[in-house]
Amino acid sequence: MGDRKSKHKGKDELALHIVSKCWEKKGLRDEIYIQLCRQTTGNSKAESLQRGWDLFTVCLAMFPPTVKFRSYLEGYLWKHVEPSPENLGVPVEVYAQYCHKRVEKMTQSGAKKGLKKPTLEEIKHAKNAPFNPSVFGMSLEEVMMFQEEKHPHLDLPWMVIELCETVLKLRGPYTQGIFRIPGDIDAVNALKLHLDKGYPVPDTTDDPHVPASLLKLWFRELEEPLIPENYYDTCIVNCDHVNNAISLVHSLPEINKKVLHYIINFLQ
């Protein structure tokens, strides 16, 4: 946390070492969260306090607490979502709000997938996430607001267009098992990190299963499903009634309707 000297050269390298150990050994995960709760309680050193919250965000990007410890951690984070003079100028409330949301998402999705350990690039990206939000896990409305400055001409999420066009470019419709066979999980993770920074899909991408898998992940991680949950019962009742189903689609929020139309056309 910066209170003791370490053989690791920098703060991010130290964070990578800690997170990698906890990612590999599940038994260490609650222990690091307990230590972070202690580190960020009544800490009179602003730099150490900030490092503690930085590590909180990085850990919650890589692995969840156990079910047994989850409620305590959520309660601890919730106590810090309001500004306080005890924060020593550190934006604790921003960290706490972000981390509180991450606990729920990580509990649902589980720890970082793949065989490769966390990378230094992933650590840096996760550390900045409270202040540079990921487009994975936002609502559709938030995604559109977030991309407005960079893509003002688009009326659909840039991520959806970029991934769909890449799947087509790589002849995805003619690839066996497209959207059924998963892409290499480490390649999917790397592409997610790349696109989350606003970069287009690299020209070196040659497996259509990778962007296809990432597209599914983007939809799966939406804060609210493309077809909102409050439509569920109506969809079930009207699934065999064409006119009713069409009316239901027309009743969706505008951005949901546009994305649904785009995806249907893409899949056809």
PDB file of N, CA, C and O in Angstrom, residues 41-118:
ATOM      1  N   THR A  41      -9.719   2.973   6.462  1.00  0.00           N
ATOM      2  CA  THR A  41     -10.481   3.426   7.629  1.00  0.00           C
ATOM      3  C   THR A  41      -9.589   4.273   8.535  1.00  0.00           C
ATOM      4  O   THR A  41      -8.560   3.793   9.024  1.00  0.00           O
ATOM      5  N   GLY A  42      -9.988   5.523   8.731  1.00  0.00           N
ATOM      6  CA  GLY A  42      -9.245   6.397   9.650  1.00  0.00           C
ATOM      7  C   GLY A  42      -7.802   6.612   9.257  1.00  0.00           C
ATOM      8  O   GLY A  42      -6.949   6.847  10.126  1.00  0.00           O
ATOM      9  N   ASN A  43      -7.490   6.562   7.970  1.00  0.00           N
ATOM     10  CA  ASN A  43      -6.119   6.743   7.499  1.00  0.00           C
ATOM     11  C   ASN A  43      -5.813   8.235   7.416  1.00  0.00           C
ATOM     12  O   ASN A  43      -6.482   8.982   6.703  1.00  0.00           O
ATOM     13  N   SER A  44      -4.792   8.679   8.112  1.00  0.00           N
ATOM     14  CA  SER A  44      -4.460  10.107   8.154  1.00  0.00           C
ATOM     15  C   SER A  44      -3.484  10.523   7.050  1.00  0.00           C
ATOM     16  O   SER A  44      -3.107  11.691   6.960  1.00  0.00           O
ATOM     17  N   LYS A  45      -3.084   9.562   6.211  1.00  0.00           N
ATOM     18  CA  LYS A  45      -2.160   9.849   5.116  1.00  0.00           C
ATOM     19  C   LYS A  45      -2.916   9.793   3.791  1.00  0.00           C
ATOM     20  O   LYS A  45      -3.367   8.731   3.369  1.00  0.00           O
ATOM     21  N   ALA A  46      -3.040  10.949   3.144  1.00  0.00           N
ATOM     22  CA  ALA A  46      -3.828  11.033   1.911  1.00  0.00           C
ATOM     23  C   ALA A  46      -3.303  10.099   0.822  1.00  0.00           C
ATOM     24  O   ALA A  46      -4.079   9.438   0.129  1.00  0.00           O
ATOM     25  N   GLU A  47      -1.989  10.037   0.661  1.00  0.00           N
ATOM     26  CA  GLU A  47      -1.415   9.205  -0.394  1.00  0.00           C
ATOM     27  C   GLU A  47      -1.708   7.728  -0.158  1.00  0.00           C
ATOM     28  O   GLU A  47      -2.098   6.992  -1.073  1.00  0.00           O
ATOM     29  N   SER A  48      -1.557   7.297   1.077  1.00  0.00           N
ATOM     30  CA  SER A  48      -1.833   5.905   1.420  1.00  0.00           C
ATOM     31  C   SER A  48      -3.319   5.593   1.274  1.00  0.00           C
ATOM     32  O   SER A  48      -3.706   4.515   0.819  1.00  0.00           O
ATOM     33  N   LEU A  49      -4.166   6.560   1.644  1.00  0.00           N
ATOM     34  CA  LEU A  49      -5.615   6.387   1.506  1.00  0.00           C
ATOM     35  C   LEU A  49      -5.988   6.199   0.032  1.00  0.00           C
ATOM     36  O   LEU A  49      -6.764   5.304  -0.318  1.00  0.00           O
ATOM     37  N   GLN A  50      -5.415   7.028  -0.826  1.00  0.00           N
ATOM     38  CA  GLN A  50      -5.713   6.933  -2.256  1.00  0.00           C
ATOM     39  C   GLN A  50      -5.239   5.606  -2.834  1.00  0.00           C
ATOM     40  O   GLN A  50      -5.935   4.976  -3.634  1.00  0.00           O
ATOM     41  N   ARG A  51      -4.071   5.170  -2.416  1.00  0.00           N
ATOM     42  CA  ARG A  51      -3.561   3.892  -2.919  1.00  0.00           C
ATOM     43  C   ARG A  51      -4.485   2.742  -2.514  1.00  0.00           C
ATOM     44  O   ARG A  51      -4.680   1.788  -3.266  1.00  0.00           O
ATOM     45  N   GLY A  52      -5.015   2.839  -1.306  1.00  0.00           N
ATOM     46  CA  GLY A  52      -5.946   1.818  -0.845  1.00  0.00           C
ATOM     47  C   GLY A  52      -7.176   1.732  -1.721  1.00  0.00           C
ATOM     48  O   GLY A  52      -7.606   0.652  -2.132  1.00  0.00           O
ATOM     49  N   TRP A  53      -7.736   2.895  -2.063  1.00  0.00           N
ATOM     50  CA  TRP A  53      -8.926   2.909  -2.916  1.00  0.00           C
ATOM     51  C   TRP A  53      -8.592   2.521  -4.347  1.00  0.00           C
ATOM     52  O   TRP A  53      -9.398   1.893  -5.046  1.00  0.00           O
ATOM     53  N   ASP A  54      -7.397   2.894  -4.816  1.00  0.00           N
ATOM     54  CA  ASP A  54      -6.959   2.445  -6.141  1.00  0.00           C
ATOM     55  C   ASP A  54      -6.942   0.919  -6.202  1.00  0.00           C
ATOM     56  O   ASP A  54      -7.411   0.308  -7.176  1.00  0.00           O
ATOM     57  N   LEU A  55      -6.388   0.311  -5.155  1.00  0.00           N
ATOM     58  CA  LEU A  55      -6.288  -1.145  -5.136  1.00  0.00           C
ATOM     59  C   LEU A  55      -7.665  -1.796  -5.006  1.00  0.00           C
ATOM     60  O   LEU A  55      -7.907  -2.874  -5.558  1.00  0.00           O
ATOM     61  N   PHE A  56      -8.565  -1.139  -4.296  1.00  0.00           N
ATOM     62  CA  PHE A  56      -9.948  -1.617  -4.224  1.00  0.00           C
ATOM     63  C   PHE A  56     -10.527  -1.761  -5.641  1.00  0.00           C
ATOM     64  O   PHE A  56     -11.118  -2.789  -5.998  1.00  0.00           O
ATOM     65  N   THR A  57     -10.384  -0.706  -6.447  1.00  0.00           N
ATOM     66  CA  THR A  57     -10.966  -0.724  -7.801  1.00  0.00           C
ATOM     67  C   THR A  57     -10.305  -1.780  -8.676  1.00  0.00           C
ATOM     68  O   THR A  57     -10.980  -2.441  -9.473  1.00  0.00           O
ATOM     69  N   VAL A  58      -9.006  -1.961  -8.516  1.00  0.00           N
ATOM     70  CA  VAL A  58      -8.299  -2.954  -9.319  1.00  0.00           C
ATOM     71  C   VAL A  58      -8.732  -4.370  -8.934  1.00  0.00           C
ATOM     72  O   VAL A  58      -8.999  -5.212  -9.801  1.00  0.00           O
ATOM     73  N   CYS A  59      -8.819  -4.626  -7.634  1.00  0.00           N
ATOM     74  CA  CYS A  59      -9.241  -5.954  -7.172  1.00  0.00           C
ATOM     75  C   CYS A  59     -10.638  -6.289  -7.680  1.00  0.00           C
ATOM     76  O   CYS A  59     -10.907  -7.409  -8.135  1.00  0.00           O
ATOM     77  N   LEU A  60     -11.536  -5.296  -7.618  1.00  0.00           N
ATOM     78  CA  LEU A  60     -12.920  -5.540  -8.021  1.00  0.00           C
ATOM     79  C   LEU A  60     -13.093  -5.606  -9.536  1.00  0.00           C
ATOM     80  O   LEU A  60     -14.189  -5.874 -10.024  1.00  0.00           O
ATOM     81  N   ALA A  61     -12.015  -5.377 -10.268  1.00  0.00           N
ATOM     82  CA  ALA A  61     -12.036  -5.599 -11.712  1.00  0.00           C
ATOM     83  C   ALA A  61     -11.583  -7.016 -12.041  1.00  0.00           C
ATOM     84  O   ALA A  61     -11.795  -7.489 -13.158  1.00  0.00           O
ATOM     85  N   MET A  62     -10.970  -7.692 -11.048  1.00  0.00           N
ATOM     86  CA  MET A  62     -10.359  -8.996 -11.310  1.00  0.00           C
ATOM     87  C   MET A  62     -11.036 -10.163 -10.605  1.00  0.00           C
ATOM     88  O   MET A  62     -11.047 -11.276 -11.107  1.00  0.00           O
ATOM     89  N   PHE A  63     -11.603  -9.918  -9.415  1.00  0.00           N
ATOM     90  CA  PHE A  63     -12.233 -11.030  -8.682  1.00  0.00           C
ATOM     91  C   PHE A  63     -13.199 -10.480  -7.633  1.00  0.00           C
ATOM     92  O   PHE A  63     -13.007  -9.402  -7.089  1.00  0.00           O
ATOM     93  N   PRO A  64     -14.283 -11.240  -7.356  1.00  0.00           N
ATOM     94  CA  PRO A  64     -15.270 -10.807  -6.367  1.00  0.00           C
ATOM     95  C   PRO A  64     -14.892 -11.295  -4.967  1.00  0.00           C
ATOM     96  O   PRO A  64     -14.046 -12.183  -4.822  1.00  0.00           O
ATOM     97  N   PRO A  65     -15.528 -10.737  -3.940  1.00  0.00           N
ATOM     98  CA  PRO A  65     -15.392 -11.322  -2.605  1.00  0.00           C
ATOM     99  C   PRO A  65     -16.199 -12.615  -2.556  1.00  0.00           C
ATOM    100  O   PRO A  65     -16.992 -12.893  -3.468  1.00  0.00           O
ATOM    101  N   THR A  66     -16.020 -13.405  -1.543  1.00  0.00           N
ATOM    102  CA  THR A  66     -16.849 -14.597  -1.396  1.00  0.00           C
ATOM    103  C   THR A  66     -18.269 -14.179  -1.027  1.00  0.00           C
ATOM    104  O   THR A  66     -18.516 -13.051  -0.590  1.00  0.00           O
ATOM    105  N   VAL A  67     -19.199 -15.084  -1.223  1.00  0.00           N
ATOM    106  CA  VAL A  67     -20.597 -14.810  -0.870  1.00  0.00           C
ATOM    107  C   VAL A  67     -20.692 -14.456   0.615  1.00  0.00           C
ATOM    108  O   VAL A  67     -21.459 -13.570   1.007  1.00  0.00           O
ATOM    109  N   LYS A  68     -19.905 -15.113   1.427  1.00  0.00           N
ATOM    110  CA  LYS A  68     -19.936 -14.897   2.872  1.00  0.00           C
ATOM    111  C   LYS A  68     -19.506 -13.484   3.246  1.00  0.00           C
ATOM    112  O   LYS A  68     -20.043 -12.882   4.185  1.00  0.00           O
ATOM    113  N   PHE A  69     -18.543 -12.923   2.501  1.00  0.00           N
ATOM    114  CA  PHE A  69     -18.007 -11.598   2.848  1.00  0.00           C
ATOM    115  C   PHE A  69     -18.688 -10.473   2.076  1.00  0.00           C
ATOM    116  O   PHE A  69     -18.530  -9.301   2.417  1.00  0.00           O
ATOM    117  N   ARG A  70     -19.450 -10.812   1.071  1.00  0.00           N
ATOM    118  CA  ARG A  70     -20.016  -9.802   0.181  1.00  0.00           C
ATOM    119  C   ARG A  70     -20.839  -8.744   0.915  1.00  0.00           C
ATOM    120  O   ARG A  70     -20.660  -7.543   0.701  1.00  0.00           O
ATOM    121  N   SER A  71     -21.758  -9.162   1.788  1.00  0.00           N
ATOM    122  CA  SER A  71     -22.657  -8.201   2.442  1.00  0.00           C
ATOM    123  C   SER A  71     -21.874  -7.214   3.306  1.00  0.00           C
ATOM    124  O   SER A  71     -22.209  -6.022   3.350  1.00  0.00           O
ATOM    125  N   TYR A  72     -20.839  -7.704   3.988  1.00  0.00           N
ATOM    126  CA  TYR A  72     -20.024  -6.789   4.803  1.00  0.00           C
ATOM    127  C   TYR A  72     -19.336  -5.762   3.907  1.00  0.00           C
ATOM    128  O   TYR A  72     -19.332  -4.554   4.205  1.00  0.00           O
ATOM    129  N   LEU A  73     -18.758  -6.235   2.804  1.00  0.00           N
ATOM    130  CA  LEU A  73     -18.034  -5.328   1.909  1.00  0.00           C
ATOM    131  C   LEU A  73     -18.976  -4.289   1.308  1.00  0.00           C
ATOM    132  O   LEU A  73     -18.634  -3.106   1.221  1.00  0.00           O
ATOM    133  N   GLU A  74     -20.169  -4.720   0.896  1.00  0.00           N
ATOM    134  CA  GLU A  74     -21.141  -3.779   0.340  1.00  0.00           C
ATOM    135  C   GLU A  74     -21.519  -2.728   1.386  1.00  0.00           C
ATOM    136  O   GLU A  74     -21.630  -1.539   1.065  1.00  0.00           O
ATOM    137  N   GLY A  75     -21.709  -3.160   2.624  1.00  0.00           N
ATOM    138  CA  GLY A  75     -22.046  -2.221   3.693  1.00  0.00           C
ATOM    139  C   GLY A  75     -20.919  -1.233   3.956  1.00  0.00           C
ATOM    140  O   GLY A  75     -21.160  -0.037   4.165  1.00  0.00           O
ATOM    141  N   TYR A  76     -19.691  -1.734   3.917  1.00  0.00           N
ATOM    142  CA  TYR A  76     -18.536  -0.856   4.142  1.00  0.00           C
ATOM    143  C   TYR A  76     -18.437   0.204   3.045  1.00  0.00           C
ATOM    144  O   TYR A  76     -18.234   1.392   3.318  1.00  0.00           O
ATOM    145  N   LEU A  77     -18.582  -0.226   1.804  1.00  0.00           N
ATOM    146  CA  LEU A  77     -18.496   0.710   0.678  1.00  0.00           C
ATOM    147  C   LEU A  77     -19.624   1.732   0.721  1.00  0.00           C
ATOM    148  O   LEU A  77     -19.417   2.919   0.429  1.00  0.00           O
ATOM    149  N   TRP A  78     -20.822   1.277   1.083  1.00  0.00           N
ATOM    150  CA  TRP A  78     -21.979   2.167   1.106  1.00  0.00           C
ATOM    151  C   TRP A  78     -21.797   3.293   2.128  1.00  0.00           C
ATOM    152  O   TRP A  78     -22.283   4.406   1.933  1.00  0.00           O
ATOM    153  N   LYS A  79     -21.064   3.018   3.191  1.00  0.00           N
ATOM    154  CA  LYS A  79     -20.826   4.039   4.228  1.00  0.00           C
ATOM    155  C   LYS A  79     -19.931   5.170   3.717  1.00  0.00           C
ATOM    156  O   LYS A  79     -19.824   6.211   4.367  1.00  0.00           O
ATOM    157  N   HIS A  80     -19.315   4.970   2.556  1.00  0.00           N
ATOM    158  CA  HIS A  80     -18.369   5.968   2.046  1.00  0.00           C
ATOM    159  C   HIS A  80     -18.841   6.656   0.765  1.00  0.00           C
ATOM    160  O   HIS A  80     -18.052   7.350   0.110  1.00  0.00           O
ATOM    161  N   VAL A  81     -20.101   6.493   0.399  1.00  0.00           N
ATOM    162  CA  VAL A  81     -20.569   7.054  -0.878  1.00  0.00           C
ATOM    163  C   VAL A  81     -20.892   8.542  -0.801  1.00  0.00           C
ATOM    164  O   VAL A  81     -21.179   9.170  -1.826  1.00  0.00           O
ATOM    165  N   GLU A  82     -20.827   9.115   0.383  1.00  0.00           N
ATOM    166  CA  GLU A  82     -21.054  10.551   0.536  1.00  0.00           C
ATOM    167  C   GLU A  82     -19.739  11.249   0.849  1.00  0.00           C
ATOM    168  O   GLU A  82     -18.869  10.688   1.523  1.00  0.00           O
ATOM    169  N   PRO A  83     -19.553  12.505   0.349  1.00  0.00           N
ATOM    170  CA  PRO A  83     -18.319  13.251   0.643  1.00  0.00           C
ATOM    171  C   PRO A  83     -18.139  13.456   2.147  1.00  0.00           C
ATOM    172  O   PRO A  83     -19.125  13.555   2.888  1.00  0.00           O
ATOM    173  N   SER A  84     -16.904  13.498   2.574  1.00  0.00           N
ATOM    174  CA  SER A  84     -16.603  13.696   3.996  1.00  0.00           C
ATOM    175  C   SER A  84     -15.296  14.469   4.144  1.00  0.00           C
ATOM    176  O   SER A  84     -14.355  14.261   3.372  1.00  0.00           O
ATOM    177  N   PRO A  85     -15.213  15.356   5.137  1.00  0.00           N
ATOM    178  CA  PRO A  85     -13.952  16.086   5.373  1.00  0.00           C
ATOM    179  C   PRO A  85     -12.816  15.152   5.786  1.00  0.00           C
ATOM    180  O   PRO A  85     -11.643  15.519   5.707  1.00  0.00           O
ATOM    181  N   GLU A  86     -13.156  13.947   6.210  1.00  0.00           N
ATOM    182  CA  GLU A  86     -12.136  12.980   6.621  1.00  0.00           C
ATOM    183  C   GLU A  86     -11.446  12.328   5.421  1.00  0.00           C
ATOM    184  O   GLU A  86     -10.501  11.558   5.593  1.00  0.00           O
ATOM    185  N   ASN A  87     -11.904  12.657   4.222  1.00  0.00           N
ATOM    186  CA  ASN A  87     -11.335  12.032   3.022  1.00  0.00           C
ATOM    187  C   ASN A  87     -10.016  12.653   2.573  1.00  0.00           C
ATOM    188  O   ASN A  87      -9.399  12.171   1.611  1.00  0.00           O
ATOM    189  N   LEU A  88      -9.611  13.757   3.219  1.00  0.00           N
ATOM    190  CA  LEU A  88      -8.299  14.370   2.972  1.00  0.00           C
ATOM    191  C   LEU A  88      -8.093  14.779   1.511  1.00  0.00           C
ATOM    192  O   LEU A  88      -6.975  14.737   0.990  1.00  0.00           O
ATOM    193  N   GLY A  89      -9.176  15.160   0.851  1.00  0.00           N
ATOM    194  CA  GLY A  89      -9.057  15.580  -0.543  1.00  0.00           C
ATOM    195  C   GLY A  89      -9.065  14.426  -1.536  1.00  0.00           C
ATOM    196  O   GLY A  89      -9.015  14.650  -2.751  1.00  0.00           O
ATOM    197  N   VAL A  90      -9.128  13.206  -1.043  1.00  0.00           N
ATOM    198  CA  VAL A  90      -9.203  12.029  -1.915  1.00  0.00           C
ATOM    199  C   VAL A  90     -10.674  11.814  -2.294  1.00  0.00           C
ATOM    200  O   VAL A  90     -11.539  11.847  -1.417  1.00  0.00           O
ATOM    201  N   PRO A  91     -11.001  11.604  -3.572  1.00  0.00           N
ATOM    202  CA  PRO A  91     -12.406  11.439  -3.985  1.00  0.00           C
ATOM    203  C   PRO A  91     -12.961  10.076  -3.577  1.00  0.00           C
ATOM    204  O   PRO A  91     -13.376   9.265  -4.424  1.00  0.00           O
ATOM    205  N   VAL A  92     -12.987   9.832  -2.270  1.00  0.00           N
ATOM    206  CA  VAL A  92     -13.407   8.537  -1.743  1.00  0.00           C
ATOM    207  C   VAL A  92     -14.819   8.176  -2.200  1.00  0.00           C
ATOM    208  O   VAL A  92     -15.104   7.023  -2.538  1.00  0.00           O
ATOM    209  N   GLU A  93     -15.716   9.186  -2.225  1.00  0.00           N
ATOM    210  CA  GLU A  93     -17.104   8.891  -2.595  1.00  0.00           C
ATOM    211  C   GLU A  93     -17.210   8.372  -4.035  1.00  0.00           C
ATOM    212  O   GLU A  93     -18.050   7.525  -4.346  1.00  0.00           O
ATOM    213  N   VAL A  94     -16.328   8.865  -4.918  1.00  0.00           N
ATOM    214  CA  VAL A  94     -16.334   8.391  -6.303  1.00  0.00           C
ATOM    215  C   VAL A  94     -15.877   6.932  -6.359  1.00  0.00           C
ATOM    216  O   VAL A  94     -16.486   6.087  -7.029  1.00  0.00           O
ATOM    217  N   TYR A  95     -14.797   6.639  -5.647  1.00  0.00           N
ATOM    218  CA  TYR A  95     -14.306   5.259  -5.571  1.00  0.00           C
ATOM    219  C   TYR A  95     -15.369   4.341  -4.987  1.00  0.00           C
ATOM    220  O   TYR A  95     -15.630   3.249  -5.504  1.00  0.00           O
ATOM    221  N   ALA A  96     -15.981   4.763  -3.884  1.00  0.00           N
ATOM    222  CA  ALA A  96     -16.936   3.917  -3.170  1.00  0.00           C
ATOM    223  C   ALA A  96     -18.172   3.620  -4.022  1.00  0.00           C
ATOM    224  O   ALA A  96     -18.657   2.475  -4.046  1.00  0.00           O
ATOM    225  N   GLN A  97     -18.678   4.635  -4.706  1.00  0.00           N
ATOM    226  CA  GLN A  97     -19.850   4.424  -5.570  1.00  0.00           C
ATOM    227  C   GLN A  97     -19.520   3.431  -6.680  1.00  0.00           C
ATOM    228  O   GLN A  97     -20.310   2.531  -6.990  1.00  0.00           O
ATOM    229  N   TYR A  98     -18.349   3.616  -7.272  1.00  0.00           N
ATOM    230  CA  TYR A  98     -17.932   2.715  -8.349  1.00  0.00           C
ATOM    231  C   TYR A  98     -17.745   1.285  -7.826  1.00  0.00           C
ATOM    232  O   TYR A  98     -18.234   0.318  -8.429  1.00  0.00           O
ATOM    233  N   CYS A  99     -17.043   1.165  -6.712  1.00  0.00           N
ATOM    234  CA  CYS A  99     -16.750  -0.162  -6.153  1.00  0.00           C
ATOM    235  C   CYS A  99     -18.022  -0.881  -5.707  1.00  0.00           C
ATOM    236  O   CYS A  99     -18.134  -2.101  -5.847  1.00  0.00           O
ATOM    237  N   HIS A 100     -18.966  -0.122  -5.183  1.00  0.00           N
ATOM    238  CA  HIS A 100     -20.226  -0.724  -4.739  1.00  0.00           C
ATOM    239  C   HIS A 100     -20.943  -1.377  -5.925  1.00  0.00           C
ATOM    240  O   HIS A 100     -21.480  -2.487  -5.813  1.00  0.00           O
ATOM    241  N   LYS A 101     -20.941  -0.716  -7.073  1.00  0.00           N
ATOM    242  CA  LYS A 101     -21.551  -1.291  -8.268  1.00  0.00           C
ATOM    243  C   LYS A 101     -20.764  -2.502  -8.762  1.00  0.00           C
ATOM    244  O   LYS A 101     -21.333  -3.488  -9.222  1.00  0.00           O
ATOM    245  N   ARG A 102     -19.441  -2.411  -8.638  1.00  0.00           N
ATOM    246  CA  ARG A 102     -18.596  -3.497  -9.122  1.00  0.00           C
ATOM    247  C   ARG A 102     -18.800  -4.779  -8.325  1.00  0.00           C
ATOM    248  O   ARG A 102     -18.697  -5.875  -8.874  1.00  0.00           O
ATOM    249  N   VAL A 103     -19.085  -4.665  -7.028  1.00  0.00           N
ATOM    250  CA  VAL A 103     -19.289  -5.864  -6.209  1.00  0.00           C
ATOM    251  C   VAL A 103     -20.416  -6.707  -6.798  1.00  0.00           C
ATOM    252  O   VAL A 103     -20.279  -7.925  -6.969  1.00  0.00           O
ATOM    253  N   GLU A 104     -21.527  -6.058  -7.118  1.00  0.00           N
ATOM    254  CA  GLU A 104     -22.672  -6.783  -7.674  1.00  0.00           C
ATOM    255  C   GLU A 104     -22.327  -7.392  -9.036  1.00  0.00           C
ATOM    256  O   GLU A 104     -22.649  -8.557  -9.307  1.00  0.00           O
ATOM    257  N   LYS A 105     -21.658  -6.613  -9.892  1.00  0.00           N
ATOM    258  CA  LYS A 105     -21.335  -7.109 -11.225  1.00  0.00           C
ATOM    259  C   LYS A 105     -20.332  -8.256 -11.174  1.00  0.00           C
ATOM    260  O   LYS A 105     -20.449  -9.246 -11.900  1.00  0.00           O
ATOM    261  N   MET A 106     -19.328  -8.132 -10.299  1.00  0.00           N
ATOM    262  CA  MET A 106     -18.333  -9.191 -10.202  1.00  0.00           C
ATOM    263  C   MET A 106     -18.925 -10.451  -9.588  1.00  0.00           C
ATOM    264  O   MET A 106     -18.525 -11.566  -9.931  1.00  0.00           O
ATOM    265  N   THR A 107     -19.893 -10.296  -8.691  1.00  0.00           N
ATOM    266  CA  THR A 107     -20.555 -11.453  -8.097  1.00  0.00           C
ATOM    267  C   THR A 107     -21.308 -12.230  -9.170  1.00  0.00           C
ATOM    268  O   THR A 107     -21.358 -13.465  -9.147  1.00  0.00           O
ATOM    269  N   GLN A 108     -21.880 -11.506 -10.130  1.00  0.00           N
ATOM    270  CA  GLN A 108     -22.630 -12.151 -11.212  1.00  0.00           C
ATOM    271  C   GLN A 108     -21.709 -12.762 -12.253  1.00  0.00           C
ATOM    272  O   GLN A 108     -21.941 -13.868 -12.736  1.00  0.00           O
ATOM    273  N   SER A 109     -20.641 -12.050 -12.605  1.00  0.00           N
ATOM    274  CA  SER A 109     -19.774 -12.499 -13.703  1.00  0.00           C
ATOM    275  C   SER A 109     -18.631 -13.392 -13.250  1.00  0.00           C
ATOM    276  O   SER A 109     -18.091 -14.175 -14.024  1.00  0.00           O
ATOM    277  N   GLY A 110     -18.239 -13.269 -11.977  1.00  0.00           N
ATOM    278  CA  GLY A 110     -17.115 -14.053 -11.479  1.00  0.00           C
ATOM    279  C   GLY A 110     -15.779 -13.400 -11.781  1.00  0.00           C
ATOM    280  O   GLY A 110     -15.710 -12.314 -12.362  1.00  0.00           O
ATOM    281  N   ALA A 111     -14.717 -14.080 -11.390  1.00  0.00           N
ATOM    282  CA  ALA A 111     -13.364 -13.536 -11.566  1.00  0.00           C
ATOM    283  C   ALA A 111     -12.990 -13.456 -13.042  1.00  0.00           C
ATOM    284  O   ALA A 111     -13.635 -14.060 -13.903  1.00  0.00           O
ATOM    285  N   LYS A 112     -11.966 -12.684 -13.314  1.00  0.00           N
ATOM    286  CA  LYS A 112     -11.419 -12.562 -14.685  1.00  0.00           C
ATOM    287  C   LYS A 112     -11.208 -13.946 -15.271  1.00  0.00           C
ATOM    288  O   LYS A 112     -10.613 -14.818 -14.650  1.00  0.00           O
ATOM    289  N   LYS A 113     -11.725 -14.139 -16.492  1.00  0.00           N
ATOM    290  CA  LYS A 113     -11.621 -15.436 -17.154  1.00  0.00           C
ATOM    291  C   LYS A 113     -10.309 -15.538 -17.934  1.00  0.00           C
ATOM    292  O   LYS A 113      -9.655 -14.551 -18.218  1.00  0.00           O
ATOM    293  N   GLY A 114      -9.973 -16.767 -18.279  1.00  0.00           N
ATOM    294  CA  GLY A 114      -8.790 -16.988 -19.095  1.00  0.00           C
ATOM    295  C   GLY A 114      -7.655 -17.632 -18.321  1.00  0.00           C
ATOM    296  O   GLY A 114      -7.715 -17.792 -17.099  1.00  0.00           O
ATOM    297  N   LEU A 115      -6.624 -17.989 -19.061  1.00  0.00           N
ATOM    298  CA  LEU A 115      -5.449 -18.632 -18.463  1.00  0.00           C
ATOM    299  C   LEU A 115      -4.353 -17.634 -18.125  1.00  0.00           C
ATOM    300  O   LEU A 115      -3.506 -17.902 -17.278  1.00  0.00           O
ATOM    301  N   LYS A 116      -4.368 -16.490 -18.811  1.00  0.00           N
ATOM    302  CA  LYS A 116      -3.318 -15.493 -18.587  1.00  0.00           C
ATOM    303  C   LYS A 116      -3.585 -14.685 -17.325  1.00  0.00           C
ATOM    304  O   LYS A 116      -4.706 -14.271 -17.063  1.00  0.00           O
ATOM    305  N   LYS A 117      -2.531 -14.450 -16.573  1.00  0.00           N
ATOM    306  CA  LYS A 117      -2.637 -13.619 -15.380  1.00  0.00           C
ATOM    307  C   LYS A 117      -2.997 -12.186 -15.775  1.00  0.00           C
ATOM    308  O   LYS A 117      -2.822 -11.785 -16.929  1.00  0.00           O
ATOM    309  N   PRO A 118      -3.491 -11.391 -14.818  1.00  0.00           N
ATOM    310  CA  PRO A 118      -3.729  -9.976 -15.104  1.00  0.00           C
ATOM    311  C   PRO A 118      -2.452  -9.316 -15.618  1.00  0.00           C
ATOM    312  O   PRO A 118      -1.343  -9.696 -15.246  1.00  0.00           O
TER     313      PRO A 118
END
